[in-house]
């Protein structure tokens, strides 16, 4: 993995493109908390030469697009952009790829809570001592499912957890 | 030829399950549901009757399952195991929800039953 500054992202990959790595592998992101790491892979179509290039930009930051070098990069940049909430400058078609509209928190950021995790009753909330009561014994403190931050559930404010159901 | 140790489907040995809920709580896709109740059992010589969990229902929704095997790895009583079975396709989403009867049939014959 070659780690470069964001300012050298495009020139590094353009250099590989110029030396024959004209095959675009993939491009994706990783949420690193305050920043987003972008990883791309380019390869030579007729040899085993391939390069994995990584750079880190602040959350919500901007990176120059590669879609004039690699046509296939636009698909990955559209997807990475909407999933991690970053912008690819110069991307000719920046319409959302998988989501209907760019609204709400970008889904692949760890700060995004899955709605399905909140609206569905967590199967793990049940206990044998509930003895068949749907949603469990209300007097007991409920366990919180993984990935749902404390205080996210509205009902928690008045001491009841919506995770355990009604 | 499918090897015996293939990760095709997950089988259940209900007699080994203590309804501890570890598999249900650790499942990343929330595809396991378990229903149980407690019963008091008196043992000769014991001062108090002891409370045990009795398994009523165990369901795995293979439409949600991503076959990660975390439940198999974490079960402290080896009540869950991989089976090489693979032909559990269904014509409806509900048909992918397997209860105790289906899951027992997936229990791999090559595994000795831990309860027996």
PDB file of C-alpha atoms in Angstrom:
ATOM      1  CA  UNK A   1       0.000   0.000   0.000  1.00  0.00           C
ATOM      2  CA  UNK A   2       1.365   3.380  -1.038  1.00  0.00           C
ATOM      3  CA  UNK A   3       0.255   6.145   1.317  1.00  0.00           C
ATOM      4  CA  UNK A   4       0.241   9.635  -0.144  1.00  0.00           C
ATOM      5  CA  UNK A   5      -0.956  13.083   0.891  1.00  0.00           C
ATOM      6  CA  UNK A   6      -4.285  14.115  -0.590  1.00  0.00           C
ATOM      7  CA  UNK A   7      -2.442  16.699  -2.710  1.00  0.00           C
ATOM      8  CA  UNK A   8      -0.477  13.898  -4.381  1.00  0.00           C
ATOM      9  CA  UNK A   9      -3.438  11.514  -4.842  1.00  0.00           C
ATOM     10  CA  UNK A  10      -4.174  12.384  -8.431  1.00  0.00           C
ATOM     11  CA  UNK A  11      -0.577  12.883  -9.583  1.00  0.00           C
ATOM     12  CA  UNK A  12       0.504   9.542  -8.069  1.00  0.00           C
ATOM     13  CA  UNK A  13      -2.249   7.615  -9.826  1.00  0.00           C
ATOM     14  CA  UNK A  14      -1.773   9.582 -13.052  1.00  0.00           C
ATOM     15  CA  UNK A  15       1.866   8.491 -12.940  1.00  0.00           C
ATOM     16  CA  UNK A  16       0.883   4.822 -12.736  1.00  0.00           C
ATOM     17  CA  UNK A  17      -1.633   5.383 -15.559  1.00  0.00           C
ATOM     18  CA  UNK A  18       1.126   6.873 -17.676  1.00  0.00           C
ATOM     19  CA  UNK A  19       3.410   3.894 -17.053  1.00  0.00           C
ATOM     20  CA  UNK A  20       0.803   1.413 -18.330  1.00  0.00           C
ATOM     21  CA  UNK A  21      -1.492   0.716 -15.347  1.00  0.00           C
ATOM     22  CA  UNK A  22      -4.595   1.537 -17.359  1.00  0.00           C
ATOM     23  CA  UNK A  23      -6.874  -0.967 -15.606  1.00  0.00           C
ATOM     24  CA  UNK A  24      -8.924   0.495 -12.750  1.00  0.00           C
ATOM     25  CA  UNK A  25      -9.515  -2.030  -9.987  1.00  0.00           C
ATOM     26  CA  UNK A  26     -11.617  -0.361  -7.363  1.00  0.00           C
ATOM     27  CA  UNK A  27     -11.921   2.647  -5.090  1.00  0.00           C
ATOM     28  CA  UNK A  28     -13.457   2.668  -1.658  1.00  0.00           C
ATOM     29  CA  UNK A  29     -13.382   4.436   1.696  1.00  0.00           C
ATOM     30  CA  UNK A  30     -12.796   3.582   5.347  1.00  0.00           C
ATOM     31  CA  UNK A  31     -14.197   5.681   8.192  1.00  0.00           C
ATOM     32  CA  UNK A  32     -11.231   6.537  10.465  1.00  0.00           C
ATOM     33  CA  UNK A  33     -13.226   8.694  12.877  1.00  0.00           C
ATOM     34  CA  UNK A  34     -12.290  12.326  12.167  1.00  0.00           C
ATOM     35  CA  UNK A  35     -11.038  11.430   8.707  1.00  0.00           C
ATOM     36  CA  UNK A  36     -11.893   9.196   5.773  1.00  0.00           C
ATOM     37  CA  UNK A  37      -9.239   6.999   4.191  1.00  0.00           C
ATOM     38  CA  UNK A  38      -9.663   6.523   0.450  1.00  0.00           C
ATOM     39  CA  UNK A  39      -8.071   3.450  -1.112  1.00  0.00           C
ATOM     40  CA  UNK A  40      -7.755   2.805  -4.835  1.00  0.00           C
ATOM     41  CA  UNK A  41      -6.214   0.032  -6.892  1.00  0.00           C
ATOM     42  CA  UNK A  42      -4.910   0.255 -10.432  1.00  0.00           C
ATOM     43  CA  UNK A  43      -3.289  -2.540 -12.427  1.00  0.00           C
ATOM     44  CA  UNK A  44      -1.430  -3.252 -15.625  1.00  0.00           C
ATOM     45  CA  UNK A  45      -3.705  -5.150 -18.033  1.00  0.00           C
ATOM     46  CA  UNK A  46      -0.982  -7.456 -19.341  1.00  0.00           C
ATOM     47  CA  UNK A  47       1.300  -8.040 -16.372  1.00  0.00           C
ATOM     48  CA  UNK A  48       0.978  -8.719 -12.667  1.00  0.00           C
ATOM     49  CA  UNK A  49       1.862  -5.114 -11.844  1.00  0.00           C
ATOM     50  CA  UNK A  50      -0.748  -3.558  -9.562  1.00  0.00           C
ATOM     51  CA  UNK A  51      -0.709  -0.734  -7.039  1.00  0.00           C
ATOM     52  CA  UNK A  52      -2.813  -0.024  -3.992  1.00  0.00           C
ATOM     53  CA  UNK A  53      -2.832   3.699  -3.198  1.00  0.00           C
ATOM     54  CA  UNK A  54      -4.240   5.249  -0.057  1.00  0.00           C
ATOM     55  CA  UNK A  55      -4.803   8.787   1.153  1.00  0.00           C
ATOM     56  CA  UNK A  56      -6.615  10.370   4.071  1.00  0.00           C
ATOM     57  CA  UNK A  57      -8.891  13.395   3.913  1.00  0.00           C
ATOM     58  CA  UNK A  58     -10.961  15.083   6.640  1.00  0.00           C
ATOM     59  CA  UNK A  59     -14.574  13.917   7.023  1.00  0.00           C
ATOM     60  CA  UNK A  60     -16.663  15.733   4.432  1.00  0.00           C
ATOM     61  CA  UNK A  61     -13.512  16.672   2.486  1.00  0.00           C
ATOM     62  CA  UNK A  62     -12.772  16.832  -1.218  1.00  0.00           C
ATOM     63  CA  UNK A  63     -10.495  14.791  -3.463  1.00  0.00           C
ATOM     64  CA  UNK A  64      -9.848  15.313  -7.204  1.00  0.00           C
ATOM     65  CA  UNK A  65     -11.731  12.861  -9.419  1.00  0.00           C
ATOM     66  CA  UNK A  66      -9.942  10.258 -11.534  1.00  0.00           C
ATOM     67  CA  UNK A  67     -12.764   9.849 -14.035  1.00  0.00           C
ATOM     68  CA  UNK A  68     -10.912  11.513 -16.887  1.00  0.00           C
ATOM     69  CA  UNK A  69      -8.065   9.007 -16.453  1.00  0.00           C
ATOM     70  CA  UNK A  70     -10.252   5.962 -15.829  1.00  0.00           C
ATOM     71  CA  UNK A  71     -13.862   6.004 -17.061  1.00  0.00           C
ATOM     72  CA  UNK A  72     -14.716   3.196 -14.631  1.00  0.00           C
ATOM     73  CA  UNK A  73     -13.640   5.313 -11.669  1.00  0.00           C
ATOM     74  CA  UNK A  74     -16.781   7.447 -11.832  1.00  0.00           C
ATOM     75  CA  UNK A  75     -18.998   4.569 -10.645  1.00  0.00           C
ATOM     76  CA  UNK A  76     -16.777   3.999  -7.593  1.00  0.00           C
ATOM     77  CA  UNK A  77     -16.412   7.708  -6.873  1.00  0.00           C
ATOM     78  CA  UNK A  78     -20.182   8.221  -6.999  1.00  0.00           C
ATOM     79  CA  UNK A  79     -20.684   5.321  -4.614  1.00  0.00           C
ATOM     80  CA  UNK A  80     -17.850   6.290  -2.247  1.00  0.00           C
ATOM     81  CA  UNK A  81     -18.962   9.916  -2.280  1.00  0.00           C
ATOM     82  CA  UNK A  82     -22.531   9.220  -1.221  1.00  0.00           C
ATOM     83  CA  UNK A  83     -21.612   6.480   1.258  1.00  0.00           C
ATOM     84  CA  UNK A  84     -18.871   8.431   3.078  1.00  0.00           C
ATOM     85  CA  UNK A  85     -20.084  12.002   2.535  1.00  0.00           C
ATOM     86  CA  UNK A  86     -17.076  13.232   0.572  1.00  0.00           C
ATOM     87  CA  UNK A  87     -16.816  15.107  -2.737  1.00  0.00           C
ATOM     88  CA  UNK A  88     -14.822  14.183  -5.835  1.00  0.00           C
ATOM     89  CA  UNK A  89     -13.996  17.446  -7.600  1.00  0.00           C
ATOM     90  CA  UNK A  90     -14.362  17.218 -11.363  1.00  0.00           C
ATOM     91  CA  UNK A  91     -16.598  14.147 -11.334  1.00  0.00           C
ATOM     92  CA  UNK A  92     -18.730  14.645 -14.442  1.00  0.00           C
ATOM     93  CA  UNK A  93     -21.720  12.662 -13.153  1.00  0.00           C
ATOM     94  CA  UNK A  94     -22.070  13.100  -9.409  1.00  0.00           C
ATOM     95  CA  UNK A  95     -25.698  11.924  -9.136  1.00  0.00           C
ATOM     96  CA  UNK A  96     -26.333   9.610  -6.170  1.00  0.00           C
ATOM     97  CA  UNK A  97     -25.731   6.049  -7.322  1.00  0.00           C
ATOM     98  CA  UNK A  98     -27.499   3.843  -4.778  1.00  0.00           C
ATOM     99  CA  UNK A  99     -29.479   6.284  -2.658  1.00  0.00           C
ATOM    100  CA  UNK A 100     -32.459   8.206  -3.976  1.00  0.00           C
ATOM    101  CA  UNK A 101     -31.184  11.492  -2.652  1.00  0.00           C
ATOM    102  CA  UNK A 102     -28.222  12.797  -0.712  1.00  0.00           C
ATOM    103  CA  UNK A 103     -30.052  13.193   2.564  1.00  0.00           C
ATOM    104  CA  UNK A 104     -29.366  12.142   6.115  1.00  0.00           C
ATOM    105  CA  UNK A 105     -26.062  10.862   7.398  1.00  0.00           C
ATOM    106  CA  UNK A 106     -23.847   9.007   4.888  1.00  0.00           C
ATOM    107  CA  UNK A 107     -24.658   5.338   5.566  1.00  0.00           C
ATOM    108  CA  UNK A 108     -21.128   3.928   5.749  1.00  0.00           C
ATOM    109  CA  UNK A 109     -19.921   6.405   8.358  1.00  0.00           C
ATOM    110  CA  UNK A 110     -19.788   4.739  11.758  1.00  0.00           C
ATOM    111  CA  UNK A 111     -21.790   7.650  13.179  1.00  0.00           C
ATOM    112  CA  UNK A 112     -24.796   6.564  11.083  1.00  0.00           C
ATOM    113  CA  UNK A 113     -27.183   4.371  13.011  1.00  0.00           C
ATOM    114  CA  UNK A 114     -29.092   1.878  10.893  1.00  0.00           C
ATOM    115  CA  UNK A 115     -32.789   2.703  11.012  1.00  0.00           C
ATOM    116  CA  UNK A 116     -33.527  -1.023  10.825  1.00  0.00           C
ATOM    117  CA  UNK A 117     -31.676  -1.409  14.128  1.00  0.00           C
ATOM    118  CA  UNK A 118     -34.037   1.019  15.796  1.00  0.00           C
ATOM    119  CA  UNK A 119     -37.444   0.204  14.321  1.00  0.00           C
ATOM    120  CA  UNK A 120     -37.112  -3.551  14.745  1.00  0.00           C
ATOM    121  CA  UNK A 121     -37.364  -5.192  18.112  1.00  0.00           C
ATOM    122  CA  UNK A 122     -33.958  -6.579  19.033  1.00  0.00           C
ATOM    123  CA  UNK A 123     -34.222 -10.371  19.410  1.00  0.00           C
ATOM    124  CA  UNK A 124     -31.482 -10.244  22.048  1.00  0.00           C
ATOM    125  CA  UNK A 125     -33.670  -8.250  24.441  1.00  0.00           C
ATOM    126  CA  UNK A 126     -35.610 -11.376  25.409  1.00  0.00           C
ATOM    127  CA  UNK A 127     -34.741 -13.291  28.573  1.00  0.00           C
ATOM    128  CA  UNK A 128     -35.875 -16.681  29.783  1.00  0.00           C
ATOM    129  CA  UNK A 129     -37.179 -14.966  32.915  1.00  0.00           C
ATOM    130  CA  UNK A 130     -39.556 -12.942  30.741  1.00  0.00           C
ATOM    131  CA  UNK A 131     -41.576 -16.160  30.505  1.00  0.00           C
ATOM    132  CA  UNK A 132     -43.049 -15.402  27.123  1.00  0.00           C
ATOM    133  CA  UNK A 133     -43.846 -11.718  27.691  1.00  0.00           C
ATOM    134  CA  UNK A 134     -43.323 -10.108  24.315  1.00  0.00           C
ATOM    135  CA  UNK A 135     -40.715  -7.393  24.630  1.00  0.00           C
ATOM    136  CA  UNK A 136     -39.561  -8.626  27.975  1.00  0.00           C
ATOM    137  CA  UNK A 137     -39.997  -7.716  31.581  1.00  0.00           C
ATOM    138  CA  UNK A 138     -40.320  -3.912  31.736  1.00  0.00           C
ATOM    139  CA  UNK A 139     -38.873  -3.719  35.239  1.00  0.00           C
ATOM    140  CA  UNK A 140     -35.493  -5.035  34.132  1.00  0.00           C
ATOM    141  CA  UNK A 141     -32.807  -2.912  32.547  1.00  0.00           C
ATOM    142  CA  UNK A 142     -32.674  -3.876  28.883  1.00  0.00           C
ATOM    143  CA  UNK A 143     -29.498  -4.713  27.030  1.00  0.00           C
ATOM    144  CA  UNK A 144     -28.636  -2.372  24.187  1.00  0.00           C
ATOM    145  CA  UNK A 145     -27.913  -3.888  20.772  1.00  0.00           C
ATOM    146  CA  UNK A 146     -24.417  -3.386  19.376  1.00  0.00           C
ATOM    147  CA  UNK A 147     -24.080  -0.319  17.172  1.00  0.00           C
ATOM    148  CA  UNK A 148     -26.866   1.718  18.779  1.00  0.00           C
ATOM    149  CA  UNK A 149     -25.321   4.568  20.821  1.00  0.00           C
ATOM    150  CA  UNK A 150     -26.525   5.376  24.319  1.00  0.00           C
ATOM    151  CA  UNK A 151     -29.344   7.920  24.350  1.00  0.00           C
ATOM    152  CA  UNK A 152     -30.251   7.319  20.712  1.00  0.00           C
ATOM    153  CA  UNK A 153     -33.560   5.773  21.568  1.00  0.00           C
ATOM    154  CA  UNK A 154     -36.136   8.456  22.334  1.00  0.00           C
ATOM    155  CA  UNK A 155     -37.873   6.402  24.995  1.00  0.00           C
ATOM    156  CA  UNK A 156     -34.660   6.063  26.967  1.00  0.00           C
ATOM    157  CA  UNK A 157     -35.086   9.590  28.271  1.00  0.00           C
ATOM    158  CA  UNK A 158     -38.045   8.548  30.405  1.00  0.00           C
ATOM    159  CA  UNK A 159     -36.404   5.354  31.532  1.00  0.00           C
ATOM    160  CA  UNK A 160     -37.953   3.007  29.005  1.00  0.00           C
ATOM    161  CA  UNK A 161     -36.085   1.530  26.103  1.00  0.00           C
ATOM    162  CA  UNK A 162     -37.778   1.309  22.727  1.00  0.00           C
ATOM    163  CA  UNK A 163     -35.385  -1.508  21.838  1.00  0.00           C
ATOM    164  CA  UNK A 164     -37.291  -3.925  23.997  1.00  0.00           C
ATOM    165  CA  UNK A 165     -40.565  -3.087  22.238  1.00  0.00           C
ATOM    166  CA  UNK A 166     -43.765  -1.842  23.786  1.00  0.00           C
TER     167      UNK A 166
ATOM    168  CA  UNK B   1     -18.454 -33.467  -3.774  1.00  0.00           C
ATOM    169  CA  UNK B   2     -19.172 -31.353  -0.710  1.00  0.00           C
ATOM    170  CA  UNK B   3     -16.768 -31.945   2.201  1.00  0.00           C
ATOM    171  CA  UNK B   4     -18.302 -32.794   5.577  1.00  0.00           C
ATOM    172  CA  UNK B   5     -16.778 -29.700   7.153  1.00  0.00           C
ATOM    173  CA  UNK B   6     -18.306 -27.359   4.548  1.00  0.00           C
ATOM    174  CA  UNK B   7     -20.121 -24.306   5.893  1.00  0.00           C
ATOM    175  CA  UNK B   8     -23.433 -24.922   4.135  1.00  0.00           C
ATOM    176  CA  UNK B   9     -26.058 -24.354   6.785  1.00  0.00           C
ATOM    177  CA  UNK B  10     -26.242 -24.177  10.584  1.00  0.00           C
ATOM    178  CA  UNK B  11     -27.731 -27.016  12.624  1.00  0.00           C
ATOM    179  CA  UNK B  12     -29.034 -27.015  16.202  1.00  0.00           C
ATOM    180  CA  UNK B  13     -28.866 -29.617  18.967  1.00  0.00           C
ATOM    181  CA  UNK B  14     -31.755 -28.406  21.197  1.00  0.00           C
ATOM    182  CA  UNK B  15     -30.835 -30.658  24.128  1.00  0.00           C
ATOM    183  CA  UNK B  16     -27.461 -28.890  24.393  1.00  0.00           C
ATOM    184  CA  UNK B  17     -28.955 -25.371  24.245  1.00  0.00           C
ATOM    185  CA  UNK B  18     -29.308 -23.596  27.607  1.00  0.00           C
ATOM    186  CA  UNK B  19     -31.142 -20.550  26.161  1.00  0.00           C
ATOM    187  CA  UNK B  20     -28.226 -18.355  27.256  1.00  0.00           C
ATOM    188  CA  UNK B  21     -28.983 -15.925  24.376  1.00  0.00           C
ATOM    189  CA  UNK B  22     -25.300 -15.412  23.477  1.00  0.00           C
ATOM    190  CA  UNK B  23     -25.857 -16.392  19.819  1.00  0.00           C
ATOM    191  CA  UNK B  24     -28.927 -14.136  19.544  1.00  0.00           C
ATOM    192  CA  UNK B  25     -27.087 -11.121  21.006  1.00  0.00           C
ATOM    193  CA  UNK B  26     -23.862 -11.553  19.061  1.00  0.00           C
ATOM    194  CA  UNK B  27     -25.508 -12.181  15.667  1.00  0.00           C
ATOM    195  CA  UNK B  28     -24.553  -9.169  13.483  1.00  0.00           C
ATOM    196  CA  UNK B  29     -27.636  -9.545  11.293  1.00  0.00           C
ATOM    197  CA  UNK B  30     -30.175 -10.234  14.091  1.00  0.00           C
ATOM    198  CA  UNK B  31     -31.278 -13.384  12.274  1.00  0.00           C
ATOM    199  CA  UNK B  32     -31.681 -15.624  15.360  1.00  0.00           C
ATOM    200  CA  UNK B  33     -34.755 -15.591  17.602  1.00  0.00           C
ATOM    201  CA  UNK B  34     -35.038 -17.662  20.751  1.00  0.00           C
ATOM    202  CA  UNK B  35     -37.978 -18.148  23.095  1.00  0.00           C
ATOM    203  CA  UNK B  36     -37.631 -19.811  26.462  1.00  0.00           C
ATOM    204  CA  UNK B  37     -39.091 -19.927  29.932  1.00  0.00           C
ATOM    205  CA  UNK B  38     -37.813 -20.824  33.380  1.00  0.00           C
ATOM    206  CA  UNK B  39     -38.820 -23.839  35.422  1.00  0.00           C
ATOM    207  CA  UNK B  40     -37.993 -24.821  38.953  1.00  0.00           C
ATOM    208  CA  UNK B  41     -36.466 -28.233  39.383  1.00  0.00           C
ATOM    209  CA  UNK B  42     -36.143 -29.901  42.787  1.00  0.00           C
ATOM    210  CA  UNK B  43     -33.171 -32.144  43.238  1.00  0.00           C
ATOM    211  CA  UNK B  44     -32.856 -34.590  46.084  1.00  0.00           C
ATOM    212  CA  UNK B  45     -30.555 -33.251  48.755  1.00  0.00           C
ATOM    213  CA  UNK B  46     -30.707 -29.663  47.477  1.00  0.00           C
ATOM    214  CA  UNK B  47     -31.874 -27.011  49.909  1.00  0.00           C
ATOM    215  CA  UNK B  48     -33.709 -24.970  47.279  1.00  0.00           C
ATOM    216  CA  UNK B  49     -35.207 -25.894  43.929  1.00  0.00           C
ATOM    217  CA  UNK B  50     -32.988 -24.694  41.113  1.00  0.00           C
ATOM    218  CA  UNK B  51     -34.206 -22.602  38.197  1.00  0.00           C
ATOM    219  CA  UNK B  52     -33.428 -23.825  34.705  1.00  0.00           C
ATOM    220  CA  UNK B  53     -34.147 -22.349  31.272  1.00  0.00           C
ATOM    221  CA  UNK B  54     -36.339 -24.397  28.964  1.00  0.00           C
ATOM    222  CA  UNK B  55     -36.080 -23.797  25.227  1.00  0.00           C
ATOM    223  CA  UNK B  56     -39.447 -23.189  23.553  1.00  0.00           C
ATOM    224  CA  UNK B  57     -38.533 -21.920  20.090  1.00  0.00           C
ATOM    225  CA  UNK B  58     -35.361 -21.324  18.140  1.00  0.00           C
ATOM    226  CA  UNK B  59     -35.453 -19.751  14.698  1.00  0.00           C
ATOM    227  CA  UNK B  60     -32.740 -18.816  12.235  1.00  0.00           C
ATOM    228  CA  UNK B  61     -33.801 -16.649   9.296  1.00  0.00           C
ATOM    229  CA  UNK B  62     -31.461 -17.772   6.535  1.00  0.00           C
ATOM    230  CA  UNK B  63     -32.735 -14.853   4.465  1.00  0.00           C
ATOM    231  CA  UNK B  64     -30.929 -12.516   6.890  1.00  0.00           C
ATOM    232  CA  UNK B  65     -28.054 -14.818   7.900  1.00  0.00           C
ATOM    233  CA  UNK B  66     -24.728 -13.965   6.286  1.00  0.00           C
ATOM    234  CA  UNK B  67     -23.195 -17.312   7.225  1.00  0.00           C
ATOM    235  CA  UNK B  68     -20.447 -15.700   9.316  1.00  0.00           C
ATOM    236  CA  UNK B  69     -20.520 -18.516  11.888  1.00  0.00           C
ATOM    237  CA  UNK B  70     -20.118 -16.241  14.925  1.00  0.00           C
ATOM    238  CA  UNK B  71     -23.011 -18.080  16.635  1.00  0.00           C
ATOM    239  CA  UNK B  72     -21.304 -21.436  16.036  1.00  0.00           C
ATOM    240  CA  UNK B  73     -17.994 -20.134  17.389  1.00  0.00           C
ATOM    241  CA  UNK B  74     -19.471 -18.473  20.474  1.00  0.00           C
ATOM    242  CA  UNK B  75     -21.950 -21.128  21.630  1.00  0.00           C
ATOM    243  CA  UNK B  76     -20.487 -22.274  24.979  1.00  0.00           C
ATOM    244  CA  UNK B  77     -22.349 -25.594  24.791  1.00  0.00           C
ATOM    245  CA  UNK B  78     -21.713 -26.550  21.134  1.00  0.00           C
ATOM    246  CA  UNK B  79     -25.432 -26.537  20.466  1.00  0.00           C
ATOM    247  CA  UNK B  80     -24.864 -24.949  17.035  1.00  0.00           C
ATOM    248  CA  UNK B  81     -22.710 -26.468  14.320  1.00  0.00           C
ATOM    249  CA  UNK B  82     -21.954 -26.046  10.647  1.00  0.00           C
ATOM    250  CA  UNK B  83     -23.485 -28.617   8.365  1.00  0.00           C
ATOM    251  CA  UNK B  84     -22.586 -29.282   4.720  1.00  0.00           C
ATOM    252  CA  UNK B  85     -26.290 -29.107   3.774  1.00  0.00           C
ATOM    253  CA  UNK B  86     -26.984 -26.502   1.141  1.00  0.00           C
ATOM    254  CA  UNK B  87     -30.351 -27.246  -0.467  1.00  0.00           C
ATOM    255  CA  UNK B  88     -32.445 -24.947   1.700  1.00  0.00           C
ATOM    256  CA  UNK B  89     -33.621 -22.629  -1.058  1.00  0.00           C
ATOM    257  CA  UNK B  90     -37.256 -21.588  -0.641  1.00  0.00           C
ATOM    258  CA  UNK B  91     -39.920 -20.069  -2.868  1.00  0.00           C
ATOM    259  CA  UNK B  92     -40.786 -17.394  -0.291  1.00  0.00           C
ATOM    260  CA  UNK B  93     -38.844 -15.351   2.248  1.00  0.00           C
ATOM    261  CA  UNK B  94     -40.769 -16.994   5.080  1.00  0.00           C
ATOM    262  CA  UNK B  95     -39.561 -20.394   3.923  1.00  0.00           C
ATOM    263  CA  UNK B  96     -36.023 -19.374   4.825  1.00  0.00           C
ATOM    264  CA  UNK B  97     -36.946 -19.148   8.506  1.00  0.00           C
ATOM    265  CA  UNK B  98     -35.996 -22.487  10.035  1.00  0.00           C
ATOM    266  CA  UNK B  99     -37.371 -23.512  13.416  1.00  0.00           C
ATOM    267  CA  UNK B 100     -36.190 -26.218  15.793  1.00  0.00           C
ATOM    268  CA  UNK B 101     -37.563 -29.051  13.615  1.00  0.00           C
ATOM    269  CA  UNK B 102     -35.664 -27.927  10.528  1.00  0.00           C
ATOM    270  CA  UNK B 103     -32.514 -26.988  12.439  1.00  0.00           C
ATOM    271  CA  UNK B 104     -32.354 -30.394  14.139  1.00  0.00           C
ATOM    272  CA  UNK B 105     -32.368 -32.010  10.722  1.00  0.00           C
ATOM    273  CA  UNK B 106     -29.356 -29.904   9.778  1.00  0.00           C
ATOM    274  CA  UNK B 107     -27.393 -31.120  12.806  1.00  0.00           C
ATOM    275  CA  UNK B 108     -24.439 -32.849  11.148  1.00  0.00           C
ATOM    276  CA  UNK B 109     -24.606 -36.615  11.522  1.00  0.00           C
ATOM    277  CA  UNK B 110     -20.833 -36.761  11.767  1.00  0.00           C
ATOM    278  CA  UNK B 111     -20.815 -34.656  14.954  1.00  0.00           C
ATOM    279  CA  UNK B 112     -21.351 -36.702  18.093  1.00  0.00           C
ATOM    280  CA  UNK B 113     -24.245 -35.237  20.005  1.00  0.00           C
ATOM    281  CA  UNK B 114     -22.788 -33.426  23.023  1.00  0.00           C
ATOM    282  CA  UNK B 115     -25.859 -34.214  25.089  1.00  0.00           C
ATOM    283  CA  UNK B 116     -25.937 -37.965  24.559  1.00  0.00           C
TER     284      UNK B 116
END
